[in-house]
Short mmCIF file of C-alpha atoms in Angstrom, two decimals:
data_model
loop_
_atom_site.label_atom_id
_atom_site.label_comp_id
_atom_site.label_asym_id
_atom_site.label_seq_id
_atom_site.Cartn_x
_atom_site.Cartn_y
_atom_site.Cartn_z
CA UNK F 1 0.00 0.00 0.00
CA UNK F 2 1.46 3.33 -1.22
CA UNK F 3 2.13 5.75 1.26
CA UNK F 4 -0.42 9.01 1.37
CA UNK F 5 0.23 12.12 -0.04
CA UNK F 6 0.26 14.91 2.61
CA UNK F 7 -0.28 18.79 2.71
CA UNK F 8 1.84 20.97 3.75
CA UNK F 9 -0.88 21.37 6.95
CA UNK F 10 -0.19 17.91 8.13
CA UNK F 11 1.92 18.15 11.04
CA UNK F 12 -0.31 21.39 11.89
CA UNK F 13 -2.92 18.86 12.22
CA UNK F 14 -1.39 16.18 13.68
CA UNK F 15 -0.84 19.16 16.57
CA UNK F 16 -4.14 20.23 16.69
CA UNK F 17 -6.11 16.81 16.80
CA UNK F 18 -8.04 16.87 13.88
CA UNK F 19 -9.44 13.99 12.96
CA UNK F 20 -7.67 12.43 9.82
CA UNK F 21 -8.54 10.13 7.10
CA UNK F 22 -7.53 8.75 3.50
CA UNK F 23 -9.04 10.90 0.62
CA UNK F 24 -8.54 10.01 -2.57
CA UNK F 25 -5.07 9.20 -1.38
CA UNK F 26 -4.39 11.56 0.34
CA UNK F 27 -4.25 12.65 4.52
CA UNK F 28 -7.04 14.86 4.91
CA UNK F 29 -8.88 16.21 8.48
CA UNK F 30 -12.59 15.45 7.99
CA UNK F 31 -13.33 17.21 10.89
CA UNK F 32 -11.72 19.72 13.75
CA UNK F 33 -14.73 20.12 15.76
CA UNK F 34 -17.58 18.63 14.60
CA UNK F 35 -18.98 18.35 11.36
CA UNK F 36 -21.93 20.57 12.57
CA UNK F 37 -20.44 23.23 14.21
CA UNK F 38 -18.15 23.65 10.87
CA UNK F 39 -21.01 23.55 8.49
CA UNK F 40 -22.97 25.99 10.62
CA UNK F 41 -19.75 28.32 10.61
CA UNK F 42 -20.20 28.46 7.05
CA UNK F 43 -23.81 28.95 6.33
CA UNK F 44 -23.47 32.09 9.11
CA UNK F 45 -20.24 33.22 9.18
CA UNK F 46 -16.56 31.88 7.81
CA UNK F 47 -15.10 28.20 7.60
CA UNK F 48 -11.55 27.80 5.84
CA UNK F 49 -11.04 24.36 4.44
CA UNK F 50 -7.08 23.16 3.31
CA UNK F 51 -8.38 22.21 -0.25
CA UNK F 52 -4.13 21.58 -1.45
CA UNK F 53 -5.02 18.21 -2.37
CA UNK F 54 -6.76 19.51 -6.00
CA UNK F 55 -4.57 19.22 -8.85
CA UNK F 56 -3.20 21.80 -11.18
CA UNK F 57 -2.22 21.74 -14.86
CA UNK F 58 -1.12 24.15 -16.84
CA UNK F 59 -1.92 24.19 -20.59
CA UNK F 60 0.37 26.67 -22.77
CA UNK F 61 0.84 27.08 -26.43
CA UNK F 62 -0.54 28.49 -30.23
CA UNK F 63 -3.62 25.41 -30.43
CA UNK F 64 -4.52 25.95 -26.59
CA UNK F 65 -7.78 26.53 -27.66
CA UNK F 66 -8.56 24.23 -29.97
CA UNK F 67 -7.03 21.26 -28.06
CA UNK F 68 -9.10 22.29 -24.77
CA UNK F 69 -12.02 22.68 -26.97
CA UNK F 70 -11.43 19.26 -28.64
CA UNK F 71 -10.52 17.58 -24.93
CA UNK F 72 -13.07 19.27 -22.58
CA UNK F 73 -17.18 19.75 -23.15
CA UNK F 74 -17.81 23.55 -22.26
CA UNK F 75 -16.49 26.14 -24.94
CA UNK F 76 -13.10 27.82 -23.79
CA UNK F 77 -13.43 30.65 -26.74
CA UNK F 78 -15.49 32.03 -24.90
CA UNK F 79 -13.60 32.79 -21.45
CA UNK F 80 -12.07 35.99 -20.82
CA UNK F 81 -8.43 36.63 -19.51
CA UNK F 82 -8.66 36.32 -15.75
CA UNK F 83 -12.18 34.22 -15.75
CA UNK F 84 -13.16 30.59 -14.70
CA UNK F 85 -15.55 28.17 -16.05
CA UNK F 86 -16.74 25.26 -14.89
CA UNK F 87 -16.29 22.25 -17.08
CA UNK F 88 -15.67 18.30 -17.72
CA UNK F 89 -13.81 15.86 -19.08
CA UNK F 90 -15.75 13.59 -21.00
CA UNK F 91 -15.06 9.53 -22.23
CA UNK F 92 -15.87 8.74 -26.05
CA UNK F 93 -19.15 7.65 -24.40
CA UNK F 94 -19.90 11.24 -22.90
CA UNK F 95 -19.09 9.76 -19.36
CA UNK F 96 -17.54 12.11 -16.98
CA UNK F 97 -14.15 11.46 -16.15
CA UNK F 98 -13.55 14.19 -14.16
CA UNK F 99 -15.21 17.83 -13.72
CA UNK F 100 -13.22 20.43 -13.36
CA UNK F 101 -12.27 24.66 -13.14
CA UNK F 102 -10.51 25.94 -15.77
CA UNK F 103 -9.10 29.43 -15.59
CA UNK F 104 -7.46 32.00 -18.46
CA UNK F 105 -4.39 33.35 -17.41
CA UNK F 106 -3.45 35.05 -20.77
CA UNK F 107 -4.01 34.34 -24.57
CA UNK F 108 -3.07 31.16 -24.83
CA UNK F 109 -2.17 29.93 -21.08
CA UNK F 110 -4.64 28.22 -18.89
CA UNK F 111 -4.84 26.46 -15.54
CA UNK F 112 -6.77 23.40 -15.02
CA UNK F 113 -8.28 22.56 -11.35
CA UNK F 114 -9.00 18.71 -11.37
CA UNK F 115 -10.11 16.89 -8.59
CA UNK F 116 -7.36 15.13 -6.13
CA UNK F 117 -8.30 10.98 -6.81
CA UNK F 118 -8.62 12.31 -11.16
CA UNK F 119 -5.53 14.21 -11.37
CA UNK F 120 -3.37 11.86 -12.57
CA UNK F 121 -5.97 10.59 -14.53
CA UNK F 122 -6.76 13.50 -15.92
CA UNK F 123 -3.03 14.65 -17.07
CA UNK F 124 -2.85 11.27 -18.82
CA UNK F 125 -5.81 11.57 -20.66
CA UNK F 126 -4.58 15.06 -22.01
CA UNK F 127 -1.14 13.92 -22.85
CA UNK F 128 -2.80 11.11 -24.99
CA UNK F 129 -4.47 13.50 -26.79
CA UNK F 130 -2.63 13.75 -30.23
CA UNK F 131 -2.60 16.60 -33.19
CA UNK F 132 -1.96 20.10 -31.54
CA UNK F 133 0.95 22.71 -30.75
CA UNK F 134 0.33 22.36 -26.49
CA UNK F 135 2.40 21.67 -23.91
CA UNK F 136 0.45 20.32 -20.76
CA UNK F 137 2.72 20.69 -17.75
CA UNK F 138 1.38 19.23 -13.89
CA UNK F 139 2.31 21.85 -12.10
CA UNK F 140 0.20 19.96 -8.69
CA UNK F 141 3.01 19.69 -6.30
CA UNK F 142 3.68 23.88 -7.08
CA UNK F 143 0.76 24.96 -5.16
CA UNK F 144 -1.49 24.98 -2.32
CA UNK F 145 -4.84 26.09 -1.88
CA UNK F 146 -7.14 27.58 0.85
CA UNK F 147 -10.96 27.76 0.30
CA UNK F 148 -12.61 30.63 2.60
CA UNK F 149 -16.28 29.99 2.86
CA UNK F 150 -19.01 32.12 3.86
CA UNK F 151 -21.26 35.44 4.01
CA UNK F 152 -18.33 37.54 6.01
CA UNK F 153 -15.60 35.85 3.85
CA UNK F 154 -15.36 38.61 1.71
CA UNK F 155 -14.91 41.08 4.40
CA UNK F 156 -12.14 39.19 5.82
CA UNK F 157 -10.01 38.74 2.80
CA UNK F 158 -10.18 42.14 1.93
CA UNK F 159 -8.66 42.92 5.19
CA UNK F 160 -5.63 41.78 4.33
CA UNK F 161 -5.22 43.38 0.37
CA UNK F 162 -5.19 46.01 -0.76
CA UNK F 163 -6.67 44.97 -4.45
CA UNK F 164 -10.35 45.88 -4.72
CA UNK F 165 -12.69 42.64 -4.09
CA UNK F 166 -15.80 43.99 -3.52
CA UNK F 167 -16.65 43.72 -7.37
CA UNK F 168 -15.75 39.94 -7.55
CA UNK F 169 -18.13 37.81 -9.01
CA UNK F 170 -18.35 34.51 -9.65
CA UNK F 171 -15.69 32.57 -12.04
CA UNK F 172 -13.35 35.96 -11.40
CA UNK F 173 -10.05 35.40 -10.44
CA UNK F 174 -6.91 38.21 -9.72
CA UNK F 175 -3.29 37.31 -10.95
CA UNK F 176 -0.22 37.71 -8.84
CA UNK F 177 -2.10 40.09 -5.78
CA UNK F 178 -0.41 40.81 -2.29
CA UNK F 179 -2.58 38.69 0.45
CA UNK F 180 -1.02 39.26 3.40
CA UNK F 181 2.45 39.40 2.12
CA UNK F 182 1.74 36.58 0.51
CA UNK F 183 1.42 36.26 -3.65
CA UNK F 184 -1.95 34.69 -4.53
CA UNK F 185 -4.07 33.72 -7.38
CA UNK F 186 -7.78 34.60 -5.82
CA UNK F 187 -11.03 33.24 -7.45
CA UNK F 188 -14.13 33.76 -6.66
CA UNK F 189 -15.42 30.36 -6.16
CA UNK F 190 -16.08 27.45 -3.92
CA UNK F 191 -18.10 24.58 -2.96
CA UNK F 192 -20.35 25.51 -0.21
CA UNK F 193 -23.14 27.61 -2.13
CA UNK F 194 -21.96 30.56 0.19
CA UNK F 195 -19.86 33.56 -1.21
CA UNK F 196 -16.56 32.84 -0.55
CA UNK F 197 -13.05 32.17 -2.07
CA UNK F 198 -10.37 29.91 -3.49
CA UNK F 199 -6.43 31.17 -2.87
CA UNK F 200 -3.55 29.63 -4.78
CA UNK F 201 -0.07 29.77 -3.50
CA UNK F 202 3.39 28.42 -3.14
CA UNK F 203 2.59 25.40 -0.46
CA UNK F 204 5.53 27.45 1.68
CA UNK F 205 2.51 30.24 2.15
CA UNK F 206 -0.50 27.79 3.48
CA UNK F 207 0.38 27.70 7.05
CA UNK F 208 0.98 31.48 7.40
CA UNK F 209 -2.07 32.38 5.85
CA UNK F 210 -4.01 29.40 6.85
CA UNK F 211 -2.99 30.88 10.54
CA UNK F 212 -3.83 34.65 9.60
CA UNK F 213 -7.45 33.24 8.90
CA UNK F 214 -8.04 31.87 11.93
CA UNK F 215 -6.33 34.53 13.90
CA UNK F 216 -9.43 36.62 12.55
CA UNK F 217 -11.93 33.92 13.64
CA UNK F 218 -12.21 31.72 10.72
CA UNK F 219 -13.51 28.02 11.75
CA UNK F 220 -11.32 25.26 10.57
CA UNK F 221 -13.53 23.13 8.63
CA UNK F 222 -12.65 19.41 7.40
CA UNK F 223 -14.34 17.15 4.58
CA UNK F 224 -17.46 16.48 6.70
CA UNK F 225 -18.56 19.93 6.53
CA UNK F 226 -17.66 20.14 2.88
CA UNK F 227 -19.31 17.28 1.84
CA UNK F 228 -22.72 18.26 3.81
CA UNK F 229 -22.78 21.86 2.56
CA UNK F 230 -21.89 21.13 -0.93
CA UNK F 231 -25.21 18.52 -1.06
CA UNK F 232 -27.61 21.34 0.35
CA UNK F 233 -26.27 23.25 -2.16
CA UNK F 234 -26.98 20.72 -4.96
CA UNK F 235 -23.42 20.67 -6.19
CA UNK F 236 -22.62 16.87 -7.38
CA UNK F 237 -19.32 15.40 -6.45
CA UNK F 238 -17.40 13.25 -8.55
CA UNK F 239 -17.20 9.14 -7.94
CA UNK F 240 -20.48 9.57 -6.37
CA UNK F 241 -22.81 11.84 -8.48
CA UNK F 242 -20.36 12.09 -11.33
CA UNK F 243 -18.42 9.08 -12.93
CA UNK F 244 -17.41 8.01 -16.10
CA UNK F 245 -20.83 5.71 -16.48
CA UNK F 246 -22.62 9.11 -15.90
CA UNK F 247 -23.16 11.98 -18.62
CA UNK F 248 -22.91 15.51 -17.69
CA UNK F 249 -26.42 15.46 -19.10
CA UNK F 250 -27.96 12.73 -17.01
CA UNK F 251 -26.53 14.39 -13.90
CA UNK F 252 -28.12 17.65 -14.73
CA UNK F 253 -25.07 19.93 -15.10
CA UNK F 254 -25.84 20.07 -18.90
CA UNK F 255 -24.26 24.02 -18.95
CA UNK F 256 -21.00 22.55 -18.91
CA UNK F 257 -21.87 21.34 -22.11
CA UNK F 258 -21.40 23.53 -24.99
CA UNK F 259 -22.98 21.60 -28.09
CA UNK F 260 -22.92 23.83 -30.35
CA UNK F 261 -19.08 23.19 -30.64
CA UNK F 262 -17.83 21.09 -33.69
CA UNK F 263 -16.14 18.43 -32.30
CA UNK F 264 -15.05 17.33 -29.13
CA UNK F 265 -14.75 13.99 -27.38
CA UNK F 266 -18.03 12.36 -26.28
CA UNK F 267 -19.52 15.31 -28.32
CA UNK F 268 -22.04 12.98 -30.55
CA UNK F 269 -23.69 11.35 -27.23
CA UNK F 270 -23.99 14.66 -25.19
CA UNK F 271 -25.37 16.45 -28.48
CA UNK F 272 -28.05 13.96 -28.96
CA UNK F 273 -29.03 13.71 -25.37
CA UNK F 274 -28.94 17.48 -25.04
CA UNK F 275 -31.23 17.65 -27.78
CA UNK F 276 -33.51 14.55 -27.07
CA UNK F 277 -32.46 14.20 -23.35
CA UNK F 278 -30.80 11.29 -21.58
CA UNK F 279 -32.18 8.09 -20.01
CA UNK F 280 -31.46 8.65 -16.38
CA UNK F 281 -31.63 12.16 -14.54
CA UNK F 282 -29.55 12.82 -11.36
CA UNK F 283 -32.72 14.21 -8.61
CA UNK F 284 -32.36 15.79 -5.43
CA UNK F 285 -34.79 14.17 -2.68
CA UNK F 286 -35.99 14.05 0.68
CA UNK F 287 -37.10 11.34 2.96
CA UNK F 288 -39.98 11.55 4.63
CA UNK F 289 -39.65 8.39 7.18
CA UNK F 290 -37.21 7.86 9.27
CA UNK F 291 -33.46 7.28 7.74
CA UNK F 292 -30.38 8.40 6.38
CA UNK F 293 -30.24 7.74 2.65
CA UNK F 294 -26.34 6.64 2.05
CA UNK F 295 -24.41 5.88 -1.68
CA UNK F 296 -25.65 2.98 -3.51
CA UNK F 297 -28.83 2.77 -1.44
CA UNK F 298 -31.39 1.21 -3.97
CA UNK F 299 -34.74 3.42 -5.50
CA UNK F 300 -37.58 1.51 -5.46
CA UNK F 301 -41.08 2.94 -7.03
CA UNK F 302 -44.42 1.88 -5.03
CA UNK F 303 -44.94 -1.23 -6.98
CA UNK F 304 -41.38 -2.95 -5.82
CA UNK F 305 -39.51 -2.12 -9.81
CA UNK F 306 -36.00 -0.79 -9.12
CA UNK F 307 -35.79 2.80 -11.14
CA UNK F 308 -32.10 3.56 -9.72
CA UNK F 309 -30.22 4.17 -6.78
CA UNK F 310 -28.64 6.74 -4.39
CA UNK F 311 -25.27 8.34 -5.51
CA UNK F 312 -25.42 11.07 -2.71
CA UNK F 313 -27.23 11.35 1.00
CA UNK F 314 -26.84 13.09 4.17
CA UNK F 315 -28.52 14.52 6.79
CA UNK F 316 -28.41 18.17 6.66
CA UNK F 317 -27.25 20.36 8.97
CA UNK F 318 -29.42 23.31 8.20
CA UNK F 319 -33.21 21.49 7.85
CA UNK F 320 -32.91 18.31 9.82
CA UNK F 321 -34.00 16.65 7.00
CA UNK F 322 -32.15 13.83 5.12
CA UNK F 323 -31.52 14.29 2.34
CA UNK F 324 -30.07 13.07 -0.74
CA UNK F 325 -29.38 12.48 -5.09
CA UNK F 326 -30.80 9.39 -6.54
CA UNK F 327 -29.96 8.31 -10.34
CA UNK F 328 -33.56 7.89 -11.59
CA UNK F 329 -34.97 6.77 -14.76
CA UNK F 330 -36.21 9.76 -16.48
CA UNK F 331 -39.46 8.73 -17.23
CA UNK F 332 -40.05 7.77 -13.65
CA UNK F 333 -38.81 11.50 -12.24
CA UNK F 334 -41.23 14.30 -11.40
CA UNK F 335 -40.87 16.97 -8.45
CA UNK F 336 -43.11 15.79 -5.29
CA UNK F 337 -43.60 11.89 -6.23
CA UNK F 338 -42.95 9.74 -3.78
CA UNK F 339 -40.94 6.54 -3.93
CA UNK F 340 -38.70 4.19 -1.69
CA UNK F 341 -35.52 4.05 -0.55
CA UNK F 342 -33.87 0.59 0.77
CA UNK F 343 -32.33 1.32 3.73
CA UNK F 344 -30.48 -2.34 4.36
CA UNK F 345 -33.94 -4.40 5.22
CA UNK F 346 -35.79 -1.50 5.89
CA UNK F 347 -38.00 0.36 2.99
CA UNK F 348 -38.39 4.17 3.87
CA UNK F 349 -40.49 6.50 1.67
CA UNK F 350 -38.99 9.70 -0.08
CA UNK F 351 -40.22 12.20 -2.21
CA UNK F 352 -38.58 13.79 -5.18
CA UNK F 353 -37.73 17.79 -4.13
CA UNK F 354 -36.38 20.92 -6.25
CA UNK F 355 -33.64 21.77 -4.24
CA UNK F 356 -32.98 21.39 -0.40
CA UNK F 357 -33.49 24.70 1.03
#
């Protein structure tokens, strides 16, 4: 068994308690305090969550364009210098390999977010894509990352810069800025469904800053809380709600497909299912007896036929209620029907909700 990866936070952890475990190999805290308190630290105020173990790769050259265009399924011609967008990488099959942010740094330079268990993945697919004037360079063990969550976030980073953030909208990122003495790339962006940031840096830079935060009264937030906030925000994760035997389409994040593009990979499978739709739909839900829905749970309809299965549950934090996504069969999906969920031996009903506010 291969050793895991650590961030440069680990032996600040290993001081403080947190509780560790393996993520996507790698040593991650999945909780300081508890999983509630962090999540509620969030929602109200400011969390900061060590978020080092993403990947980054760097695509440069004259066909940077074209060959992102080609390899990924939103449309990069359209993004502005100094803008995000939210994409995926799609299998000749239109299943997700990974989803991902990609930023424009300048003309032709980009930087590519993956997620930590795809990087690798991800870099190889790229590499093994043939026919343009690129060079794709993984830049991952270069950087680390802070994500500052929350309604007062903004407030706090602006405390310590003197760039102008109060304008910063989603997708918007600032090149090369003084936080704290410390050069940063800032985007606005996250995974919470709060306002809130992500700040790259040299990995030298995370404890000072990681410190500065919660010298102002940030709360140190681990996976738990990220995992629960990004759900009641609808936000699917990858190797759960995404996976290469899911479409971007069927898991409802079909504006990360452009298809009006020419040609891409997967391209022919997400056009037509854009157009006609796709067999399966990812759907938030709700139970209304008593349990906690959990991944791979079976769907049930009220006549005992399986129509899918859970990909994502949880209880939430902010309702009370558990909650959950299910991979449904289209035809079988509409908001407020109610269904079952197996829960081991146990069948508990559900109901089929919009969102889970």
């Amino acid at each position: 068994m291969s050793e895991l990866k650590k961030t440069p936070l680990n032996n600040y952890y290993q001081e403080v308690g947190a509780k560790l475990v393996d993520f996507g190999g790698w040593e991650m805290p999945v909780q300081f305090t508890s999983i509630i308190e962090e999540h509620k630290a969030v929602r109200e105020d400011v969390g900061i969550f060590d978020v080092s173990h993403m990947g980054e790769i760097r695509v440069t050259g004259n066909e940077a364009v074209d060959f992102l265009n080609y390899a990924l399924t939103n449309d990069v011609s359209k993004l502005k210098v100094n803008r995000a967008q939210y994409t995926t990488i799609a299998n000749e099959k239109g299943g997700v390999i990974d989803d991902l942010l990609i930023y424009k740094l300048d003309e032709n330079e980009f930087f590519l977010v993956p997620n930590a268990g795809n990087k690798d993945t991800d870099y190889e697919w790229l590499i093994g894509i043939e026919g343009f004037d690129v060079e794709i360079t993984d830049e991952s063990d270069d950087y680390a990352v802070i994500a500052i969550q929350g309604p007062n976030s903004r407030e706090m980073v602006q405390k310590h810069t003197d760039e102008d953030i109060s304008e910063m909208k989603m997708f918007n990122a600032k090149q090369d800025i003084d936080l704290a003495g410390h050069t940063v790339l800032l985007s606005q962006s996250g995974y919470t469904g709060e306002d809130g940031f992500e700040i790259y840096m040299k990995p030298d830079s995370l404890e000072p800053l990681w410190k500065v935060f919660k010298e102002d009264g940030a709360a140190e937030c681990g996976l738990g809380a990220r995992d629960t906030l990004r759900l009641e925000a609808g936000l699917p994760l990858h190797g759960q709600d995404l996976s290469p035997e899911i479409t971007p389409i069927e898991a409802r994040i079909g504006f990360a497909v452009n298809a009006k593009k020419e040609k891409f990979i997967g391209g022919e499978i997400l056009k037509d299912q854009k157009e006609n739709g796709a067999p399966r739909r990812l759907s938030a839900f709700e139970m209304t007896g008593k349990g906690i829905p959990r991944t791979d749970y079976e769907v049930y309809d009220n006549d005992g036929n399986k129509v899918g299965y859970v990909t994502s549950g949880t209880k939430s934090p902010s309702t009370g209620k558990a909650i959950g996504f299910a991979l449904v069969d289209t035809d079988f999906y509409e908001e407020g029907k109610e269904f079952i969920v197996k829960v081991r031996k146990r069948e508990i009903p559900a109901k089929f909700v919009k969102n889970f506010k």
